[in-house]
Coordinates of C-alpha atoms in Angstrom, one line a residue:
X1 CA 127.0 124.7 117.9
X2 CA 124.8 125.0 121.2
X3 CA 124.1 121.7 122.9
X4 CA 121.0 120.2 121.6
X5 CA 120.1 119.2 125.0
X6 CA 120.8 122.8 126.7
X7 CA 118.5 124.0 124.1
X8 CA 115.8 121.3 125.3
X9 CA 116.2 122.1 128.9
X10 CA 116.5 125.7 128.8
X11 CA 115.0 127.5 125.5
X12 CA 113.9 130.3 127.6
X13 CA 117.7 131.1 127.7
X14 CA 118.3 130.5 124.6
X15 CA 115.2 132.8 123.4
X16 CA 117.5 135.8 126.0
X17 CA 120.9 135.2 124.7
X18 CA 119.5 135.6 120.7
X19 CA 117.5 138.7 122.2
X20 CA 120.5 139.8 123.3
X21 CA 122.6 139.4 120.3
X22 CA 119.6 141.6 118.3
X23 CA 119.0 138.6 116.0
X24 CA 116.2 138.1 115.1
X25 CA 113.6 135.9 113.0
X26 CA 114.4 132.4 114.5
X27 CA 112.0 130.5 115.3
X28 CA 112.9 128.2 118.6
X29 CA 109.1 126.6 119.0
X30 CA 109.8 124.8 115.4
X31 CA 113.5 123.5 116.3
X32 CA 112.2 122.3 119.5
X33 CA 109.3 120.3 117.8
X34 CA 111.7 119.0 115.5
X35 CA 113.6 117.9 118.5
X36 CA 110.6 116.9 119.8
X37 CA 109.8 114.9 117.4
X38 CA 113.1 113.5 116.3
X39 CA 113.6 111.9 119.5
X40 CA 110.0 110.6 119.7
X41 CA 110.8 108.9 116.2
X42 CA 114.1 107.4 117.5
X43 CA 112.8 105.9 120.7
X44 CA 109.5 104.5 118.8
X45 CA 112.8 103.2 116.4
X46 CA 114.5 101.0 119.7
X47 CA 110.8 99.5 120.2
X48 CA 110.4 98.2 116.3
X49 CA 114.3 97.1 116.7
X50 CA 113.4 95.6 120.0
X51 CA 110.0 94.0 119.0
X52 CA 111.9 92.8 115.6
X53 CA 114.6 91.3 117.6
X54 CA 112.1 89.0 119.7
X55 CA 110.2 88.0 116.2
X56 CA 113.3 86.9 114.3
X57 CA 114.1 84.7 117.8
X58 CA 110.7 83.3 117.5
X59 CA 111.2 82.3 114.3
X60 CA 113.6 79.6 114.6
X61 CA 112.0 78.5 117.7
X62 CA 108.6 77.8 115.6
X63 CA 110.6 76.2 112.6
X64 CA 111.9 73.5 115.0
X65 CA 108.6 72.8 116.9
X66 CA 106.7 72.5 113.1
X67 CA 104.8 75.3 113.6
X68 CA 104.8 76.4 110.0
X69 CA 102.3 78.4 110.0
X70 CA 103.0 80.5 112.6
X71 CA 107.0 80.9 111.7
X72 CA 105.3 82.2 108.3
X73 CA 103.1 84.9 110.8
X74 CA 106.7 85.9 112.2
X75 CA 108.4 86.1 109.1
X76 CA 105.7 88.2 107.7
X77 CA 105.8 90.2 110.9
X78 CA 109.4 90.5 111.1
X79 CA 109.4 92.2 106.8
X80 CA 106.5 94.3 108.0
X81 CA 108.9 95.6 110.9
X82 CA 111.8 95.8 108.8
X83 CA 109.4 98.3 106.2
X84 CA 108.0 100.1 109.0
X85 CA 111.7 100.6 110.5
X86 CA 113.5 101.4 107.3
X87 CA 110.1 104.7 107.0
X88 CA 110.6 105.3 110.1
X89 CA 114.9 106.0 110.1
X90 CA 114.4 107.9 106.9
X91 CA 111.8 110.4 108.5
X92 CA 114.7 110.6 111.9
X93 CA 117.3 110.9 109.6
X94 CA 115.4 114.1 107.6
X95 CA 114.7 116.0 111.1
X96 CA 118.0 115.2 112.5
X97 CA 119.5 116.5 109.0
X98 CA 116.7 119.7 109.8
X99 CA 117.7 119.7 113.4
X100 CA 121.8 120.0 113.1
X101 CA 120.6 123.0 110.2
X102 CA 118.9 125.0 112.6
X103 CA 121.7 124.5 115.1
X104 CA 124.6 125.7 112.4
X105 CA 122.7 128.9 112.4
X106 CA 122.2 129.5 115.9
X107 CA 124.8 132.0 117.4
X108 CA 126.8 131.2 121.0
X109 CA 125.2 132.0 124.0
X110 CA 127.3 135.1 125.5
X111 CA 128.8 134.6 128.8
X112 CA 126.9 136.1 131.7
X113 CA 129.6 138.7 132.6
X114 CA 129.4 140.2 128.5
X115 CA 127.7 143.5 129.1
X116 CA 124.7 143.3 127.5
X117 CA 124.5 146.1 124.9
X118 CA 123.3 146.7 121.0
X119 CA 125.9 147.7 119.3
X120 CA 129.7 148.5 119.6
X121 CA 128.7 152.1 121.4
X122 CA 127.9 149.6 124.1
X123 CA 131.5 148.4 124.4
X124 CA 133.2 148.5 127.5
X125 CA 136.4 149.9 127.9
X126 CA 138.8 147.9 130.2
X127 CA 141.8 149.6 130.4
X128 CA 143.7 152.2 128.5
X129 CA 147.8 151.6 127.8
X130 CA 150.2 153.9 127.3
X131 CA 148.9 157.2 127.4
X132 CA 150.5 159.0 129.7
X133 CA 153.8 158.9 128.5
X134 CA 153.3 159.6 124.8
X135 CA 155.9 160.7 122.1
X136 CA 156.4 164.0 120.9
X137 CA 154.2 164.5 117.5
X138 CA 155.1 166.7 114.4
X139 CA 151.8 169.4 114.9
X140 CA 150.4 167.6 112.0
X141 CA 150.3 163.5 111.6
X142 CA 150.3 162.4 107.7
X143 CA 147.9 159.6 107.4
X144 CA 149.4 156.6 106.9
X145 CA 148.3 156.2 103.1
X146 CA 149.7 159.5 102.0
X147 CA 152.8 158.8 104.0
X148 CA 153.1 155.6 102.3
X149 CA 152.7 157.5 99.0
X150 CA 155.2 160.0 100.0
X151 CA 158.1 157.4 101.2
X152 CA 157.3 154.8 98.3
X153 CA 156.6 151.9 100.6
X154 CA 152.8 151.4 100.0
X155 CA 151.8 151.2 96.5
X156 CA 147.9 151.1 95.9
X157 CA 147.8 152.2 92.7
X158 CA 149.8 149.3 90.8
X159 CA 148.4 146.8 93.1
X160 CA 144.9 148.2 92.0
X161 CA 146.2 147.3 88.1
X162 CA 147.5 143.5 89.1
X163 CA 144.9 142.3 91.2
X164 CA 141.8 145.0 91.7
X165 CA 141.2 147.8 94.6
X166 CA 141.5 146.3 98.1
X167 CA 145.1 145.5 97.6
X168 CA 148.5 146.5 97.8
X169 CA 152.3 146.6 97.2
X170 CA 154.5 147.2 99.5
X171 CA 158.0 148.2 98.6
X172 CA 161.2 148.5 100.1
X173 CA 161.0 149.4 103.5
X174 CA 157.7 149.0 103.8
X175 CA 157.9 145.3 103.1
X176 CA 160.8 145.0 105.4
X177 CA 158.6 146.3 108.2
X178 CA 156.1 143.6 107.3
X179 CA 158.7 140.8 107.5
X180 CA 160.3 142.6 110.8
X181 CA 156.5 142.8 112.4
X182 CA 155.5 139.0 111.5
X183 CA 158.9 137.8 112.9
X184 CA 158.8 139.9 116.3
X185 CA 155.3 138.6 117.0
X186 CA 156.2 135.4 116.0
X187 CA 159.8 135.4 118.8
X188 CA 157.0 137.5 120.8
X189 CA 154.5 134.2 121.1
X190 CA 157.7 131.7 121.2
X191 CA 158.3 133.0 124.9
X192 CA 155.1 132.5 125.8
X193 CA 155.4 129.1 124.8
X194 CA 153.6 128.2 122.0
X195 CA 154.3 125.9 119.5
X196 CA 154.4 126.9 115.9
X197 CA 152.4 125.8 113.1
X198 CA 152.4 126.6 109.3
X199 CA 149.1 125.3 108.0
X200 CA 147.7 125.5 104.4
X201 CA 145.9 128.0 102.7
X202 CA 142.6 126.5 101.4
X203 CA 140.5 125.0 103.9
X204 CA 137.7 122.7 102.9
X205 CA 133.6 123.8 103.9
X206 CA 133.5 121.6 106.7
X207 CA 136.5 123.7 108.9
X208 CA 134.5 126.6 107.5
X209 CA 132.0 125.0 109.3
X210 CA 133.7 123.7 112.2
X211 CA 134.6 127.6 113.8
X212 CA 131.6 129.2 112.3
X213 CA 132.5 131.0 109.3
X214 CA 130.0 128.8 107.5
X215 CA 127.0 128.5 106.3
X216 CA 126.3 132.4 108.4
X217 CA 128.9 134.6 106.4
X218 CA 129.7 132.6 102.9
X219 CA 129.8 136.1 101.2
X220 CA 132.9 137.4 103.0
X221 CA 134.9 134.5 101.8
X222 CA 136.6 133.7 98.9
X223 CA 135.4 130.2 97.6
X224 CA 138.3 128.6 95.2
X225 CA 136.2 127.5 91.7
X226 CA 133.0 129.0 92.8
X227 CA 130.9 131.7 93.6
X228 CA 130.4 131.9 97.4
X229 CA 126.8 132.3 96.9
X230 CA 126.3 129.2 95.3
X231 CA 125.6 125.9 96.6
X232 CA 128.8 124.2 97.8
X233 CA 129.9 120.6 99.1
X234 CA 132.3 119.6 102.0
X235 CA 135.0 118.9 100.1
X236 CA 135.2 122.3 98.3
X237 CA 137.8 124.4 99.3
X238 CA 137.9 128.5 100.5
X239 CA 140.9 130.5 101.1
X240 CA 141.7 130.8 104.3
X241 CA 140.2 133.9 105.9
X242 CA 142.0 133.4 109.7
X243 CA 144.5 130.7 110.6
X244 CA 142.1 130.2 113.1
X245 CA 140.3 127.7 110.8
X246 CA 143.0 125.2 109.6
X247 CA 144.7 125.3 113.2
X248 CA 141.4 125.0 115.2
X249 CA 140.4 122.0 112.2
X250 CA 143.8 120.4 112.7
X251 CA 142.4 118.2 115.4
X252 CA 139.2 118.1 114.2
X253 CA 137.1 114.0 114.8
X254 CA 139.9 113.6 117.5
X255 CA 140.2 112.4 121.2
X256 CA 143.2 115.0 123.2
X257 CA 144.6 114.0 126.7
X258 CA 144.3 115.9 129.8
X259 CA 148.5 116.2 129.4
X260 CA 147.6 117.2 126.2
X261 CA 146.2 120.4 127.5
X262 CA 146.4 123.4 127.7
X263 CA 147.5 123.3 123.8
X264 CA 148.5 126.6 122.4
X265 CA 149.6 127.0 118.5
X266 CA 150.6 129.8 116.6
X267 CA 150.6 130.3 113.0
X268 CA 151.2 133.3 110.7
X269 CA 149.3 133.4 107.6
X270 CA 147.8 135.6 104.5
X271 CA 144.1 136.1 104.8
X272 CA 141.5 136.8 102.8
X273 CA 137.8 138.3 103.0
X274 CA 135.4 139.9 100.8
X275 CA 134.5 142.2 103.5
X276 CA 131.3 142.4 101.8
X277 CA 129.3 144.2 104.6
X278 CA 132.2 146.9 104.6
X279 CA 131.9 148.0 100.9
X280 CA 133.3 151.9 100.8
X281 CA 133.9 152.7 104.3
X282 CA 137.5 152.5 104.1
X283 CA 138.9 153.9 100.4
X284 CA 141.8 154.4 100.9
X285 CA 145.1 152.7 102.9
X286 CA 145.8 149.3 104.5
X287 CA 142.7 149.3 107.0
X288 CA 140.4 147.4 105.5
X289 CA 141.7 145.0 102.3
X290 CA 141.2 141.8 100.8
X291 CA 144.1 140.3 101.8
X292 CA 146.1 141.0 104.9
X293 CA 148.7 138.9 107.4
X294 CA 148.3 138.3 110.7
X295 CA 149.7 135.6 113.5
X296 CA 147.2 134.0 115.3
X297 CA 147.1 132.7 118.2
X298 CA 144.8 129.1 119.1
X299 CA 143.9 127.1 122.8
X300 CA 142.7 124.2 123.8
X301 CA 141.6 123.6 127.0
X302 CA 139.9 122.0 129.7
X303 CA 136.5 123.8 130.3
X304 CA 137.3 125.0 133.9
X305 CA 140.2 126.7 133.0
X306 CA 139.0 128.8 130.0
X307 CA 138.2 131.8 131.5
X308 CA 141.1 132.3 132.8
X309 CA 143.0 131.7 129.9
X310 CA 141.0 134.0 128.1
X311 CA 142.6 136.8 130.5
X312 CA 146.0 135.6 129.9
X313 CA 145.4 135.9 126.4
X314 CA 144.9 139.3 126.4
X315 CA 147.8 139.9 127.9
X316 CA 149.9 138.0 125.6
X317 CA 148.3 139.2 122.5
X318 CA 148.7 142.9 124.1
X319 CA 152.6 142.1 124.8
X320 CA 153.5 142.9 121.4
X321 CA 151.6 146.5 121.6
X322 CA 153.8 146.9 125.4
X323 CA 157.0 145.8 123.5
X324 CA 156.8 148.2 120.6
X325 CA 155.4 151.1 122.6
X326 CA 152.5 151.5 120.9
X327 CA 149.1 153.2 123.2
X328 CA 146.1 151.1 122.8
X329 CA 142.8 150.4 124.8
X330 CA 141.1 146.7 125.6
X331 CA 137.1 146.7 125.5
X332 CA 134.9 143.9 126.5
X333 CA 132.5 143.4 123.8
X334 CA 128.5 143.5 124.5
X335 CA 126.4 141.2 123.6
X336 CA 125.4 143.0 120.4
X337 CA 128.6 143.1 118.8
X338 CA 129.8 139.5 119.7
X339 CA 130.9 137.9 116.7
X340 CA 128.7 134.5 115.8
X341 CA 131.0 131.8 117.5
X342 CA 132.0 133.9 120.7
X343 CA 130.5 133.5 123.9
X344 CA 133.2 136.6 125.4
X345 CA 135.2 138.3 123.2
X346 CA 137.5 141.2 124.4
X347 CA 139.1 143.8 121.5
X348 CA 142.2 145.2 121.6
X349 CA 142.6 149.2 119.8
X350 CA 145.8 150.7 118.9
X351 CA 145.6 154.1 119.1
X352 CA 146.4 155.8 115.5
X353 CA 147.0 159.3 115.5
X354 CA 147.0 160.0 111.6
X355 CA 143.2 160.0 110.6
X356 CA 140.5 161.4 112.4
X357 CA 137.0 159.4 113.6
X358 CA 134.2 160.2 116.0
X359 CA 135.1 157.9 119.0
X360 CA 138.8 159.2 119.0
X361 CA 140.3 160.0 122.4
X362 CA 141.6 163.3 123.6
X363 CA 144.5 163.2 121.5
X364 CA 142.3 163.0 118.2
X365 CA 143.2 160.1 115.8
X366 CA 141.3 156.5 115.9
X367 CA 141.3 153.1 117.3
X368 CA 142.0 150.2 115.2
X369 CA 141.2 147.2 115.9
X370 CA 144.1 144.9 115.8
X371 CA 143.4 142.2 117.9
X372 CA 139.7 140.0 119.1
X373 CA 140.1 137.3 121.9
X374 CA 137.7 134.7 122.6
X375 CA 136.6 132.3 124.2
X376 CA 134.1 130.1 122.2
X377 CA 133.4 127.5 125.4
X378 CA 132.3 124.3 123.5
X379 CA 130.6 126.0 120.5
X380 CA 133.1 125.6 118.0
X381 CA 134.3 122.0 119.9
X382 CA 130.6 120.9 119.1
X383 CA 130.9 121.4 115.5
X384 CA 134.4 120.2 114.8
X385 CA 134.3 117.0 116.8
X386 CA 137.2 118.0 119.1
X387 CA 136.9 116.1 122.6
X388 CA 139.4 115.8 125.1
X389 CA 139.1 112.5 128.2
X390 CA 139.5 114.2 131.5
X391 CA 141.5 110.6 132.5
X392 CA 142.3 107.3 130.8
X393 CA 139.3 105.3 131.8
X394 CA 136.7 108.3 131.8
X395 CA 134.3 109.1 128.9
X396 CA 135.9 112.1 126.2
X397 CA 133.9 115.7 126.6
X398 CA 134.0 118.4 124.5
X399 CA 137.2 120.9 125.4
X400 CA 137.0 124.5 125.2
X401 CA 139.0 126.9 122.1
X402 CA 140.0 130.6 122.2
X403 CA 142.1 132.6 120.1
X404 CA 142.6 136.1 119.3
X405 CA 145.5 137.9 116.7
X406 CA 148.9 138.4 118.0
X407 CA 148.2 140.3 116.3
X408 CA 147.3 142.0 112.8
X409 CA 150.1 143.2 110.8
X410 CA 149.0 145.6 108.8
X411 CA 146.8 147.5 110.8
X412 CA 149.9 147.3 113.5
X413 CA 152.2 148.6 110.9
X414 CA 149.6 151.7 110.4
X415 CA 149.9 152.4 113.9
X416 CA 153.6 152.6 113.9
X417 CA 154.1 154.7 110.5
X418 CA 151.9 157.2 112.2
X419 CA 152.8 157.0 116.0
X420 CA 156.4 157.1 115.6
X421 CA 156.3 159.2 112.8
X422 CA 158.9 162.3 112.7
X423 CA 158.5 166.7 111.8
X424 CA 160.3 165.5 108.4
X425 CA 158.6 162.8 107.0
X426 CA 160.5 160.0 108.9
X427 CA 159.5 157.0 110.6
X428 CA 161.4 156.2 113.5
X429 CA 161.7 152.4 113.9
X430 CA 161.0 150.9 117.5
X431 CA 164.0 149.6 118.8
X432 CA 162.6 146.1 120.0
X433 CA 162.2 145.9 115.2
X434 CA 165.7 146.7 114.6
X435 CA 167.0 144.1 114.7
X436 CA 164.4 142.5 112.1
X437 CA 164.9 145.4 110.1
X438 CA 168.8 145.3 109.2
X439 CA 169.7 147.6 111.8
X440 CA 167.6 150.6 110.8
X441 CA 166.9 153.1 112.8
X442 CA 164.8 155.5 110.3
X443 CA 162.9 154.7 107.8
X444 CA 163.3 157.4 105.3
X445 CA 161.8 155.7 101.8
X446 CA 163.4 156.0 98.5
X447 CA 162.9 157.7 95.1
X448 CA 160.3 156.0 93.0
X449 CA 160.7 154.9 89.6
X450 CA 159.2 155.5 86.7
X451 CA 158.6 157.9 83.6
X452 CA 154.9 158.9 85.5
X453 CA 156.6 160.0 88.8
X454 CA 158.8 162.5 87.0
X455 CA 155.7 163.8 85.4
X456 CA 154.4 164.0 89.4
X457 CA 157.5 165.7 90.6
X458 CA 158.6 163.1 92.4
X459 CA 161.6 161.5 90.3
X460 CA 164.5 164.0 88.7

């Protein structure tokens, strides 16, 4: 949420930043005459309480000089202030209610180094990793679903029959390289120092709220009981669709020290989005599901400092690509493709070599994204409630949060199957996931069971 006050002072930069994001349809003349008028009803409020004050003095001071008539005046006075109050905090109450609704659907201001930019062909790349030592290739590069297929570790079709499309098995392994992946990100983060948390799946409406998932994109979660399109209540509960809600919420209506800070948490956890907006671009594979893990990474910290944690973010989110060898490129996000609660945001692509897209590099293949870090300033501080005091006997402020993935398993593990795959089929394993993976060096599948997959030609 945007202070109320910035908004006050300066809507003519508000009225750029939303031109800048391309949204469009909000009207800033009517939130600032609600403002307008909300604080115009609340001072007018301090007068009647004042006023009301000085009558119900008077009143005791008539009583005991016998001036009855005049104590009745007051009295009458003081109920007719008491009416005119009670109207009067009803109306302040409404706009406020109107006021903080506005403000939930206004998006961050973006920082003034974001380029400014329409749409993600106005990204800017930063950097490019990793490319000029690349592996040798087999002449062709299965894609990762059909190599999946091939080895038995990704299962689409079964997971289609159990649950619906958007979702998978994985077998054997497959599911060891998840487990490996989760755990080597996890050790990754450790040395970096940050503290591990394991929160809870279903988070209520009001951490939905807090880091800006809600009320602007209810129809990419999953509401528990509930359609997502319906009207829902604070207490009702969503699966989680980032561990950056529950570990951003955990401190949620509290005061953190300066000693406190910088704070930085990490927690793996399943997610789960509708991705509503993306219906049919990706049909086949692990790209883009329903449910997928990823470790996340979460800091507090003192406002002057967050930029530059921001940068050192990136670089520990882009360790794990450096570890397991992996080519990738960072892009600073424009304006236009900012997500809702970002005021900078920088991407992180791993280069996949499998599959074929229009912004591929030299090489051919595609970018996935696998990792966004941001720094939200105050915005998502604002609507959670998280302050930190600068020292003991100063007044609490709002701190700054970032995150960013560290990073996203599955799309990492579609990276590797394709990048380090081999002329026969293989998948070499990077040596930094041996160690997670039993010792394997190869990952060479199995045979998959079944009466249908002698029927294929696949089983004997």
């Amino acid at each position: 949420m945007i202070d109320r006050q910035l908004l006050r002072d300066e809507p003519e930069r508000v009225r750029d930043a939303l031109a800048a994001r391309n949204m469009e349809g909000v009207d800033i003349d009517r939130v600032l005459d609600v403002y307008d008028e909300w604080r115009s009803l609340k001072a007018e409020g301090d007068d009647l309480r004042h006023e009301r004050n000085e009558v119900s003095q008077k009143i005791g001071q008539l009583k005991q000089e016998g001036k009855d008539e005049e104590a009745q005046e007051a009295i009458d006075r003081s109920g007719e202030l008491k009416t005119e109050l009670q109207e009067l905090e009803a109306r302040a109450d409404e706009l406020e209610a109107e006021l903080d609704d506005a403000l939930m659907e206004l998006p961050n201001l973006p920082h003034e180094s974001v380029p400014v930019g329409a749409d993600e062909a106005d990204n800017e790349e930063v950097r490019r990793v990793g490319f000029d030592d690349l592996r040798e290739l087999p002449d062709e590069v299965t894609p990762h679903y059909d190599l999946g297929e091939e080895l038995d570790i990704i299962d689409e079709g079964r997971a289609a029959k159990t649950t619906g499309s958007g979702f998978y098995f994985l077998k054997g392994e497959g599911a060891m390289l998840e487990h490996a992946l989760v755990q080597f990100m996890l050790d990754v983060h450790r040395e970096q120092e940050y503290v591990d948390l394991f929160p809870p799946i279903p988070v209520k409406t009001t951490s939905m709220e807090g880091t800006g998932q809600l009320p602007k994109f209810a129809e990419d979660a999953y509401r528990i009981g509930g359609s997502e399109t319906e009207n829902y209540e604070d207490d009702d509960l969503w699966l989680c669709p980032t561990a950056e809600v529950p570990v951003t919420n955990m401190y949620r209506d509290e005061i953190l020290l300066k000693d406190d800070l910088p704070l930085k948490h990490q927690a793996y956890t399943p997610n789960f989005r509708r991705e509503a907006g993306e219906h049919g671009t990706e049909t086949r594979g692990i790209v883009r599901v329903h449910q997928f893990n990823k470790v996340e990474l979460v800091n507090f910290v003192e406002p002057e400092e967050s930029y530059d944690r921001l940068e050192a973010l990136v670089d520990e989110a882009a360790e794990v690509l450096d570890r397991l060898g992996l080519p990738y490129r960072v892009l600073s996000l424009c304006t236009g493709d900012l997500t809702f609660a970002s005021a900078k945001t920088y991407d992180l692509e791993v280069w996949a070599p499998g599959t074929e897209s229009d912004d591929a590099p030299e090489q051919g293949g595609r970018w996935l994204e696998v990792s966004s870090a941001s720094n939200f300033e105050d915005f998502q501080a604002r609507r959670a409630g998280l302050r930190y005091r600068p020292e003991r006997h100063e007044s609490a402020e709002y701190l700054h949060t970032l995150n960013a993935s560290g990073t996203a398993v599955g799309r990492v593990m579609v990276a590797l199957l394709e990048y380090y795959q081999n002329e026969d089929g293989t998948v070499d394993v990077p040596e930094p996931l041996r160690p997670y993976m039993g010792g394997r060096e190869v990952i060479e599948g199995h045979e998959p069971v079944g009466e249908a997959a002698v029927g294929a030609g696949k089983k004997d």
